[in-house]
Coordinates of C-alpha atoms in Angstrom, one line a residue:
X1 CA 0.0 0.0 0.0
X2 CA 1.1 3.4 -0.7
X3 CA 1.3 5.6 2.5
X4 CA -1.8 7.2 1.8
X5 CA -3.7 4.3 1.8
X6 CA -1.4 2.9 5.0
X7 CA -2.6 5.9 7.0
X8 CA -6.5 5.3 5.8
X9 CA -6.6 1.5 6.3
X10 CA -7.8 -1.3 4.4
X11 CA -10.8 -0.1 2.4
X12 CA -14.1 -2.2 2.5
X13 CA -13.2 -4.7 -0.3
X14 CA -10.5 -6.2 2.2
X15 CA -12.1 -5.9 5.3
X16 CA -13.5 -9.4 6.7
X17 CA -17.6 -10.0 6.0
X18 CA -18.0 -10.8 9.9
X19 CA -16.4 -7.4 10.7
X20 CA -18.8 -5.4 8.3
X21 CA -21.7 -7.6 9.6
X22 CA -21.0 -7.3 13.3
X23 CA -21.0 -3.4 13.1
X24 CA -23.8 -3.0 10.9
X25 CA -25.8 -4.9 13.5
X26 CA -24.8 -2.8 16.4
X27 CA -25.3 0.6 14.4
X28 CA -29.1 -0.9 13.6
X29 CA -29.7 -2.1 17.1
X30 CA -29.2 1.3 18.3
X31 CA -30.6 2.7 15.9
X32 CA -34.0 0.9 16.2
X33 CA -33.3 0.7 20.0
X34 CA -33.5 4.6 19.9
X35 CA -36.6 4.5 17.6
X36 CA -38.4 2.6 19.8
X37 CA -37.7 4.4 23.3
X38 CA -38.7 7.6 21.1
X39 CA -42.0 6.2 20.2
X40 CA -43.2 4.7 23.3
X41 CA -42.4 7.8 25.3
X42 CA -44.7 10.0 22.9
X43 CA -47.2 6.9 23.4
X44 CA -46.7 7.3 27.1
X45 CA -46.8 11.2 27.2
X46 CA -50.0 11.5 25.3
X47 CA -51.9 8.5 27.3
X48 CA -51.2 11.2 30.2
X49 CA -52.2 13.8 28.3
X50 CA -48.7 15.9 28.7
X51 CA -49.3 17.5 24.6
X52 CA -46.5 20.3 25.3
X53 CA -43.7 17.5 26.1
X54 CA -45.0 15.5 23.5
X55 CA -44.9 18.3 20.7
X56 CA -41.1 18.3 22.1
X57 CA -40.5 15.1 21.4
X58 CA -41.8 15.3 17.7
X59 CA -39.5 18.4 17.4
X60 CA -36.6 16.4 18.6
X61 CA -37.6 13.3 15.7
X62 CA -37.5 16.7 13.5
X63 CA -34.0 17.9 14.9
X64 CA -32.5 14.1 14.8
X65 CA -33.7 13.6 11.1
X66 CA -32.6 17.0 9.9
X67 CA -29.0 16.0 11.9
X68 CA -29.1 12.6 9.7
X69 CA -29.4 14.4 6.7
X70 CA -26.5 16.6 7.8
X71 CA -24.4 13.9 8.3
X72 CA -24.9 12.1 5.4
X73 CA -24.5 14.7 3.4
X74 CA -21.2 15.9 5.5
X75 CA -20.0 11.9 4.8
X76 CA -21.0 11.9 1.3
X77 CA -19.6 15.3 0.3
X78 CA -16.1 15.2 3.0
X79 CA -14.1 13.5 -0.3
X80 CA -14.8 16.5 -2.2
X81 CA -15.0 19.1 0.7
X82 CA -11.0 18.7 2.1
X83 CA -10.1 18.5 -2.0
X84 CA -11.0 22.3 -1.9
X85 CA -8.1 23.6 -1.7
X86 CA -6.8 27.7 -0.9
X87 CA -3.9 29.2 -1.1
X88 CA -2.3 29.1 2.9
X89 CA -2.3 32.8 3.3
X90 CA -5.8 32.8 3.1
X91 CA -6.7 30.2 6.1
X92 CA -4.7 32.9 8.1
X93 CA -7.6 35.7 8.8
X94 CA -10.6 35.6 11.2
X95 CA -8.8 32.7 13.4
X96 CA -10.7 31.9 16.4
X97 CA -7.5 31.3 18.1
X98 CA -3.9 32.7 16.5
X99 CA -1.1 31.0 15.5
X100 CA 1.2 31.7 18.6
X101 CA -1.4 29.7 21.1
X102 CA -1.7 26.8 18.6
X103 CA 1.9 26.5 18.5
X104 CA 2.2 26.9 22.8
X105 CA -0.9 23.7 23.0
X106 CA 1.7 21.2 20.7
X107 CA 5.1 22.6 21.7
X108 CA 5.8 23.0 17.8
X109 CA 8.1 25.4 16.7
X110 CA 6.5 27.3 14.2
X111 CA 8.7 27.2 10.7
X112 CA 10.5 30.1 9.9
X113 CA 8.7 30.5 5.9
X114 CA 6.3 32.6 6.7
X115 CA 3.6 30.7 4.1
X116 CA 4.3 27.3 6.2
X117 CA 2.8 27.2 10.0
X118 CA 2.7 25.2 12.4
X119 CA -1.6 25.4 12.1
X120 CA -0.8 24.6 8.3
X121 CA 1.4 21.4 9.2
X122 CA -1.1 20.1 11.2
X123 CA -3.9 20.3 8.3
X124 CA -1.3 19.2 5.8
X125 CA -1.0 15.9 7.9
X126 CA -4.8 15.1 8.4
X127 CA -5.9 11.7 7.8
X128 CA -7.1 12.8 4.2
X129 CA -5.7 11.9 0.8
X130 CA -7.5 15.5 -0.2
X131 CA -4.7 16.7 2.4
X132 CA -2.1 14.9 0.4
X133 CA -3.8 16.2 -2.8
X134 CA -3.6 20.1 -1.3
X135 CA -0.1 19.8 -0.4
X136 CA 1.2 18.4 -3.6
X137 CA 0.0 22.4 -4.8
X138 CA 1.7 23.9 -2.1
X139 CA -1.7 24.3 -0.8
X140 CA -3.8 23.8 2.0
X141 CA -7.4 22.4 2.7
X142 CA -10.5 24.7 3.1
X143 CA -12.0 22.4 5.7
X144 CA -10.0 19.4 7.3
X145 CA -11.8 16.0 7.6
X146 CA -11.4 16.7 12.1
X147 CA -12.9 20.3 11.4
X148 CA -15.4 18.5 10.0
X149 CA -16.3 16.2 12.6
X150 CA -16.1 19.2 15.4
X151 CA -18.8 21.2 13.1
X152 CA -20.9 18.0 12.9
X153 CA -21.0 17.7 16.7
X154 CA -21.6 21.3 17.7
X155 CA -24.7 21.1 15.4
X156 CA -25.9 18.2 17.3
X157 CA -25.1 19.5 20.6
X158 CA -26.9 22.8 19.7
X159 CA -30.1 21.1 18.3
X160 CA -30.5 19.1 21.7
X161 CA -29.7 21.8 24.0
X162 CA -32.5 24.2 22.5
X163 CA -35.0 21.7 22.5
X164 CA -34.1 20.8 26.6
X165 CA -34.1 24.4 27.2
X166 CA -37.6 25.0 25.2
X167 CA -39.0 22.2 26.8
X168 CA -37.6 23.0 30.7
X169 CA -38.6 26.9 30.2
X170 CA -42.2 25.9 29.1
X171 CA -42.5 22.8 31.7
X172 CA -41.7 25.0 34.6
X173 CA -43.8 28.5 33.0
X174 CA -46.7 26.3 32.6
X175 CA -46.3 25.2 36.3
X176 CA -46.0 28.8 36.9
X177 CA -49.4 29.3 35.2
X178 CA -51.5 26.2 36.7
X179 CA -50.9 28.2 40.0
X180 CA -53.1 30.6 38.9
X181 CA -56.0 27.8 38.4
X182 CA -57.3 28.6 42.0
X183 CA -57.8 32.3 40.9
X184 CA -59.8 30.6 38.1
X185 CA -61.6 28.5 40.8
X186 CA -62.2 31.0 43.1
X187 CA -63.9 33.6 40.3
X188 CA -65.9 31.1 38.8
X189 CA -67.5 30.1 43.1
X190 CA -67.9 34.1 43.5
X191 CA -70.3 33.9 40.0
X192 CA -72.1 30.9 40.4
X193 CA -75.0 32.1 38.4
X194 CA -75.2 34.4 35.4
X195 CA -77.9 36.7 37.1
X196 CA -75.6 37.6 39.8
X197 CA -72.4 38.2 37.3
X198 CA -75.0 40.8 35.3
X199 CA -76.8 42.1 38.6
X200 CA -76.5 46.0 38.3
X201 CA -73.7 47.6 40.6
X202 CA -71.4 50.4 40.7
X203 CA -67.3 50.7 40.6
X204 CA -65.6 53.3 41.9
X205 CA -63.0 53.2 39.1
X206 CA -59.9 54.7 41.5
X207 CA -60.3 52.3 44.1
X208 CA -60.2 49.3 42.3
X209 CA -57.1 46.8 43.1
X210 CA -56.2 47.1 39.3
X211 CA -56.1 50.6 38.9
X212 CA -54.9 51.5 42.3
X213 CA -51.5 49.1 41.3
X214 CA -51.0 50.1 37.6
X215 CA -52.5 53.4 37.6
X216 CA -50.1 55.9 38.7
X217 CA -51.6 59.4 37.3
X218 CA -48.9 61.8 37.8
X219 CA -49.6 63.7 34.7
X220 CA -46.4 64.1 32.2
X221 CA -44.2 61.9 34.1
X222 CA -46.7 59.3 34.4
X223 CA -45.2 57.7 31.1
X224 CA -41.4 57.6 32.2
X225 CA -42.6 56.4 35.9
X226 CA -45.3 54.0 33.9
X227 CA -42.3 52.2 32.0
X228 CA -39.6 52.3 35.0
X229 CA -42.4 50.6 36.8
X230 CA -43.3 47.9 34.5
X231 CA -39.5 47.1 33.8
X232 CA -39.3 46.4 37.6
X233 CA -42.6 44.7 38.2
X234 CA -41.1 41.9 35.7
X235 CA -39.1 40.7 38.4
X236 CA -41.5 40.4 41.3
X237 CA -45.6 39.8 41.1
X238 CA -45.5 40.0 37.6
X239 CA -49.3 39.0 37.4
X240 CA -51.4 39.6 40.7
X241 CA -54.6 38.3 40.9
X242 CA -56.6 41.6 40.3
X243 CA -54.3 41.5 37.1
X244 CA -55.8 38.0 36.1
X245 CA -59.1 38.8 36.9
X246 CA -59.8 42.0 35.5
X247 CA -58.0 40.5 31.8
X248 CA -59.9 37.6 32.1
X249 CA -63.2 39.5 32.4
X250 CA -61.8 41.9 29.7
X251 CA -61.5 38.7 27.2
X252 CA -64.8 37.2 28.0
X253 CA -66.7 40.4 27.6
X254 CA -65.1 41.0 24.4
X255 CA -65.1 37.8 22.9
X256 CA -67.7 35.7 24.6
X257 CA -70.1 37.9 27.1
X258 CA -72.6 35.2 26.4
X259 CA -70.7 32.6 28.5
X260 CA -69.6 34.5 31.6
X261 CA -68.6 30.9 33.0
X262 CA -66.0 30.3 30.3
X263 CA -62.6 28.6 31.6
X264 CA -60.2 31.3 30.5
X265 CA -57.1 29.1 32.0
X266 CA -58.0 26.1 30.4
X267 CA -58.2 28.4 27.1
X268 CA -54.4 29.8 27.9
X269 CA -52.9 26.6 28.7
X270 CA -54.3 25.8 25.1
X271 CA -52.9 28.3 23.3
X272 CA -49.9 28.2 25.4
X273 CA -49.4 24.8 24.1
X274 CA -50.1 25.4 20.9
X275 CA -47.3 28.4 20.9
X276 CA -44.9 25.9 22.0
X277 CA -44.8 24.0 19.0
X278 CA -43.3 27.0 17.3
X279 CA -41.2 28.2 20.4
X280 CA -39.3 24.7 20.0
X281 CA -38.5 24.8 16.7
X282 CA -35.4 26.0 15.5
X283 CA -36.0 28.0 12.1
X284 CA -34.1 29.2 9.2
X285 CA -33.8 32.1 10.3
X286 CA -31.9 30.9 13.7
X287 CA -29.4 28.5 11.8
X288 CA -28.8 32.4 9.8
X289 CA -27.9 33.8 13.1
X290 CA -25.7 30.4 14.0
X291 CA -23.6 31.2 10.3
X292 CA -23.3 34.7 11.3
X293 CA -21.8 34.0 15.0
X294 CA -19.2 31.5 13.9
X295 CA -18.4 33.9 11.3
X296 CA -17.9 36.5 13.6
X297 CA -16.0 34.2 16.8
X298 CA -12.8 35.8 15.8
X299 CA -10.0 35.7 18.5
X300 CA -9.5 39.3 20.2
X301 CA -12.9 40.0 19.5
X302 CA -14.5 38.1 22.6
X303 CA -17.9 37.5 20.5
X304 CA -19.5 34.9 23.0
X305 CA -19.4 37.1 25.3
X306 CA -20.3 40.1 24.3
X307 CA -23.6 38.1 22.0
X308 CA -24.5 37.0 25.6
X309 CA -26.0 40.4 26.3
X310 CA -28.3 40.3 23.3
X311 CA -30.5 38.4 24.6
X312 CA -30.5 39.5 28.0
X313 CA -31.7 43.1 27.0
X314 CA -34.1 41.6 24.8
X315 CA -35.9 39.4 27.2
X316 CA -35.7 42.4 29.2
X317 CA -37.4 44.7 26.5
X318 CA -40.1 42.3 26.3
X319 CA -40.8 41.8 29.9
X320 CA -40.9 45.5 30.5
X321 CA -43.5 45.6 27.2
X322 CA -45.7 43.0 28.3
X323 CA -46.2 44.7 31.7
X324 CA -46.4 48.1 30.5
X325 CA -49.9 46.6 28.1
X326 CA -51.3 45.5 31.2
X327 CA -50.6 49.3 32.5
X328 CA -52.0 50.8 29.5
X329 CA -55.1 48.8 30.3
X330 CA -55.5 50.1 33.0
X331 CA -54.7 53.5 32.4
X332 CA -57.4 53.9 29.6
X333 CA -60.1 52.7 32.3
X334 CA -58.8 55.1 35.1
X335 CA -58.8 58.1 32.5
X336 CA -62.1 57.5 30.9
X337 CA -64.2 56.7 34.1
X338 CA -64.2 57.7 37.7
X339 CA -67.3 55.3 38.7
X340 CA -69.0 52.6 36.6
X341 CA -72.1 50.5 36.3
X342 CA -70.9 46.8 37.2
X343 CA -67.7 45.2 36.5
X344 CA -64.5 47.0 36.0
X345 CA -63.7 46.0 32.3
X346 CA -60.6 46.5 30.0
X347 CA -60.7 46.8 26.2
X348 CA -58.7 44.1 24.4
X349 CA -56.7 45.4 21.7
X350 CA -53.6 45.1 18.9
X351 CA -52.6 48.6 19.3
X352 CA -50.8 48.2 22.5
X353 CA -48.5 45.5 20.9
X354 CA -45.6 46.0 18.6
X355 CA -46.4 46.7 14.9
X356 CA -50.0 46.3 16.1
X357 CA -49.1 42.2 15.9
X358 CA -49.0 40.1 19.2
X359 CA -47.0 37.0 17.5
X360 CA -44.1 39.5 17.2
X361 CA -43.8 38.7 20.9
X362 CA -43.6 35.2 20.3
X363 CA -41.5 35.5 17.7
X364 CA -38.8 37.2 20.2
X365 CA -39.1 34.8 22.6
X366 CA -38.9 32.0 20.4
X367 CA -35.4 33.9 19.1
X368 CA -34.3 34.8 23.1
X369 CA -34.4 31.3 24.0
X370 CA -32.5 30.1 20.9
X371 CA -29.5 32.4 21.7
X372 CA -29.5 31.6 25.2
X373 CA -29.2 27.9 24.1
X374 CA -26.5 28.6 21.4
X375 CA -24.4 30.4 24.3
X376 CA -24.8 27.5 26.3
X377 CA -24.3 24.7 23.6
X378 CA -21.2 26.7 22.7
X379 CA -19.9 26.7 25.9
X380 CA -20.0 22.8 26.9
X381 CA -18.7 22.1 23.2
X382 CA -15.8 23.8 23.9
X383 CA -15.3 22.3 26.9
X384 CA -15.7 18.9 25.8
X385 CA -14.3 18.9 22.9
X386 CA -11.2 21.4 23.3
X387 CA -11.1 21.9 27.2
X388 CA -11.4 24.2 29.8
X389 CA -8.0 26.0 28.9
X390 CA -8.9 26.3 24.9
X391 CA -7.9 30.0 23.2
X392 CA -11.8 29.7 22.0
X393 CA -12.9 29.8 25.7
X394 CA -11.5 32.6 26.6
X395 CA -10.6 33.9 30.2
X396 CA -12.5 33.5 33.6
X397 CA -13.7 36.6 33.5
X398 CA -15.4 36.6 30.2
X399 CA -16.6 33.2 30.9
X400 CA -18.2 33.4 34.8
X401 CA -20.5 36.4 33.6
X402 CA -22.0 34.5 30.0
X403 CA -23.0 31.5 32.6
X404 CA -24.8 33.7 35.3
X405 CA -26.6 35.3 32.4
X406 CA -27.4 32.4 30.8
X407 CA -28.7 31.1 34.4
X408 CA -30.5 34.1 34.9
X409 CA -32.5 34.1 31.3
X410 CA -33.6 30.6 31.4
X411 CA -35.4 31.9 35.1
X412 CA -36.7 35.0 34.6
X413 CA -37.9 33.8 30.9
X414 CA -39.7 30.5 33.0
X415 CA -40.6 32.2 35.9
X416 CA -41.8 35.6 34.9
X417 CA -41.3 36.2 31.1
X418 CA -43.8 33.4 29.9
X419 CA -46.5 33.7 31.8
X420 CA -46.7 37.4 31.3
X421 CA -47.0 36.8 27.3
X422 CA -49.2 33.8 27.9
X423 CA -52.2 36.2 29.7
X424 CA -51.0 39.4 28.1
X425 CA -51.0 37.9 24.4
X426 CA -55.1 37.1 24.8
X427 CA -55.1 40.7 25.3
X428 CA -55.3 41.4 21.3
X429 CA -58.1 42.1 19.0
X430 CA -58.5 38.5 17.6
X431 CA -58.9 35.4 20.0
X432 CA -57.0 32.0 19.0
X433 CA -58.4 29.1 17.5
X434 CA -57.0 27.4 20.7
X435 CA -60.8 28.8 22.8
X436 CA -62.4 25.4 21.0
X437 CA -61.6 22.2 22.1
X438 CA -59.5 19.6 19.4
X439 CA -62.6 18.2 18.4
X440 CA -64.6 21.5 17.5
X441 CA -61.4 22.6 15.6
X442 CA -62.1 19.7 13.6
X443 CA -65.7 20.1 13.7
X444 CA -65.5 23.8 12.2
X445 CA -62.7 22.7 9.8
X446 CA -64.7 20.5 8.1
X447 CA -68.0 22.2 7.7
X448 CA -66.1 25.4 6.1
X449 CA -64.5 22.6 3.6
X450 CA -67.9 21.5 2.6
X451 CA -69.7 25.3 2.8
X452 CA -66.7 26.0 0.5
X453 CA -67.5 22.8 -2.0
X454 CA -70.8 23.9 -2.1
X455 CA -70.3 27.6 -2.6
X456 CA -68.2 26.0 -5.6
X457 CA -70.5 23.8 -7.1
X458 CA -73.9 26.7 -6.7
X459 CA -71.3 28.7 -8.8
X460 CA -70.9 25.9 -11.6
X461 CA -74.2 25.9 -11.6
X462 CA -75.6 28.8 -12.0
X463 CA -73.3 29.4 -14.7
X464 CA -74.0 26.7 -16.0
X465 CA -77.4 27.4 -16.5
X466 CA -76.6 31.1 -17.8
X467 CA -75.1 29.4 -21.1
X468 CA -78.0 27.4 -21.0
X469 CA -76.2 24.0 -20.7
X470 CA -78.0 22.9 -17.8
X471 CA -81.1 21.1 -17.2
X472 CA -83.6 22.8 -15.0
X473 CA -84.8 19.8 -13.6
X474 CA -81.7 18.8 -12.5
X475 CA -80.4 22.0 -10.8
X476 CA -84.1 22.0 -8.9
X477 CA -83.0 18.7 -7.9
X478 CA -79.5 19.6 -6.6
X479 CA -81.1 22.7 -4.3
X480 CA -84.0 20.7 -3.4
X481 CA -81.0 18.2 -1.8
X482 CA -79.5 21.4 -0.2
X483 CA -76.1 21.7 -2.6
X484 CA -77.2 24.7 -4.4
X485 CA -78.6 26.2 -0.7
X486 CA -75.8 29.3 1.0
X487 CA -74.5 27.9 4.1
X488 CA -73.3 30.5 6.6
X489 CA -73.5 29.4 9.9
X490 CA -72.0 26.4 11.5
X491 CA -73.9 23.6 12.7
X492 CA -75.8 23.7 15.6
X493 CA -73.8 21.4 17.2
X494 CA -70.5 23.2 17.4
X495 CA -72.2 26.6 18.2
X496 CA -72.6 26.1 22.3
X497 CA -69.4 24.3 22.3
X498 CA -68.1 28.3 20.9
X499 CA -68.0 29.8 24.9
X500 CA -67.1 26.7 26.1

């Protein structure tokens, strides 16, 4: 063999059956092994009815089938990859670490030609023949086969970490929310009948628990104080019960004031749910931001750090917005009315949310807790995979403060963050198609399918007839069987399930 081949090994035409057998069944019998645990716990998470952790788990299949196709294409394409070759001066820019501590880690003595490194020996003696193939040019590879590998891991690592991170923040937010069911309890005892929820009374407005804790009325400097009191109100009491209750009432008389009984927590955990199937997720748009960062981890520059407060004043920014709606609610009661005629009630609306759209919020977090997971990832990569002591790591003090803000996000963003935009996002003009139950999602689905078929056909129809095609018998018999008959309401049956 020549000494490329010496260095590769024997190649699979003269490796033993048994050996190539023997592996292939251990990589299957994990494989399937894996498959298997995967599908029995989303068969044991929906049997007890845990939808958010099992919407995690069909993001992770997502994550682990996107990482397959990575790595197959990163094994089908690393022949060709480490035969691109560049010229050496140009794989000496943008270096996460510089020559000098590569050379200190191996104890090599750099080489005095200037175009001939020690970080260029080592990628001229990788384990590839497209090493060989660079060098014989006086050349060196773009990508090594081991840089390679490290990329492949870090993408793996990353994927997992976001989707443990998505998963903890929403497991312990929602835990944060079900404390608030015996609010839900306790209003729902104190209007046990609908005459006594519309028996005429009067508010005074100013004395109200609401207003009397959001309303500050201190004429021009009311705004400043207003948002310098919501950016602190984030971190303790976030939501009070005379918050809950007077947004709750301000949903139901908006959206369903003819069922004053109507479980707005079960609603929120709903639509929570149904959030966190997108706040899991990691989009195109996030593997952008992951090109942009690793394009920009140049050493000097201390990017990981400084990226770690990014997120931190954004989560901030949307804390202090979220609170500051609620105060806005309040302050357009307080300034309109001094005393009203029964239940203190607040006016749901898009113009208190960015851009007049309250997904934007949900888009931020979703982005938040992505970053916070790609410091994180980051971090333990590094450690694993180059150590502690690594250039890319950095020093102590660049590394203590990106952990204690990382801590410090994942709690505020469970603790306070989420269940601010899970009760403050009902708060828009529009409610969510979460208020219905699975099966009257379905229910209304497929009765606009079939109104929409038989708008369709009515059309044919009656054009049909206009050329005079059609046989008047037969369109009297297709409206006499109801096709050719509008359809504009629902049926009766989902209609009461609507409040519900």
């Amino acid at each position: 063999m020549s000494g490329g081949e010496e260095g590769e090994g024997a190649s699979l035409e003269f490796t033993p059956t048994w050996v190539i057998a023997a592996v292939c069944t251990v990589i299957v019998a994990i494989s399937l092994a894996a498959e298997r645990l995967l599908h029995y716990t989303g068969k044991y998470l929906k049997s007890k009815d845990q939808k958010p952790l099992y919407e995690a788990l069909q993001k992770v299949k997502e994550e682990l089938m996107l990482l397959g196709f990575i790595s197959l294409m990163l094994t089908v394409f690393q022949g060709r990859i480490v035969k691109i070759c560049v010229p050496s001066n140009t794989m000496k820019h943008m270096l996460p670490c510089s020559l000098s501590h590569e050379s200190s880690s191996t104890g090599e003595v750099p080489d005095a030609s200037p175009d001939l490194s020690s970080h260029h020996r080592r990628l001229f003696a990788a384990e590839a023949a497209g090493s060989g193939y660079c060098a014989s040019k006086n050349k060196v590879p773009l990508l090594s086969l081991e840089a390679l590998h490290h990329l492949h891991i870090f993408i793996f690592v990353l994927a997992i970490v976001h989707v443990t991170f998505s998963v903890l923040t929403v497991v312990f937010g929602g835990a944060k929310i079900r404390q608030w069911k015996h609010w839900e309890v306790s209003i729902a005892k104190d209007n046990h009948s609908v005459g006594e929820v519309l028996k005429p009374k009067f508010t005074n407005v100013h004395q109200h628990d609401f207003i009397k804790k959001r309303f500050l009325g201190l004429g021009r400097h009311s705004v400043l104080l207003s948002w310098l009191h919501s950016f602190f109100k984030q971190f303790f009491g976030s939501v009070t019960r005379s918050d809950y209750t007077a947004l709750r009432l301000g949903f139901i008389m908006t959206h369903c004031r003819g069922n004053p009984k109507f479980d707005f927590h079960k609603y929120m955990i709903r639509a929570l749910e149904a959030d966190f199937k997108t706040v899991v997720g990691i989009s195109w748009y996030l593997w952008i931001f992951v090109v942009i960062f690793l394009s920009l981890n140049v050493n000097g520059w201390h990017t990981y750090f400084w990226i770690a407060f990014f997120p931190f004043l954004l989560l901030l920014a949307v804390g202090t917005k979220l609170e500051h709606i609620i105060s806005q609610l309040a302050h357009e009661v307080a300034e309109k009315h001094v005393a009203i005629e029964g239940d203190l009630v607040v006016q749901p609306s898009d113009d208190h949310f960015w851009f007049r759209r309250p997904h934007v919020v949900l888009f931020l977090i979703h982005f938040i807790l992505f970053q916070n997971a790609f410091e994180i990832a980051f971090f333990f990569w590094i450690w694993v995979q180059f150590g502690f002591d690594s250039c890319i790591m950095g020093q102590v003090r660049y590394i203590v403060p990106r952990l204690i803000i990382g801590v410090f996000i994942q709690i505020l963003c469970s603790y306070s963050t989420l269940p601010l935009y899970a009760l403050v996002t009902q708060m828009g003009t529009h409610f969510k198609k979460s208020i219905f139950d699975e099966h009257v999602q379905a229910g209304l689905v497929g009765w606009a399918q079939k109104a929409k078929k038989r708008k369709g056909l009515k059309a044919a129809i009656d054009g049909s007839t206009q050329a005079g095609s059609t046989d008047g018998s037969a369109v009297r018999s297709l409206q006499m069987v109801g096709i050719g008959r509008k359809e504009t309401t629902p049926p009766t049956e989902i209609q009461p399930s609507i409040g519900a």
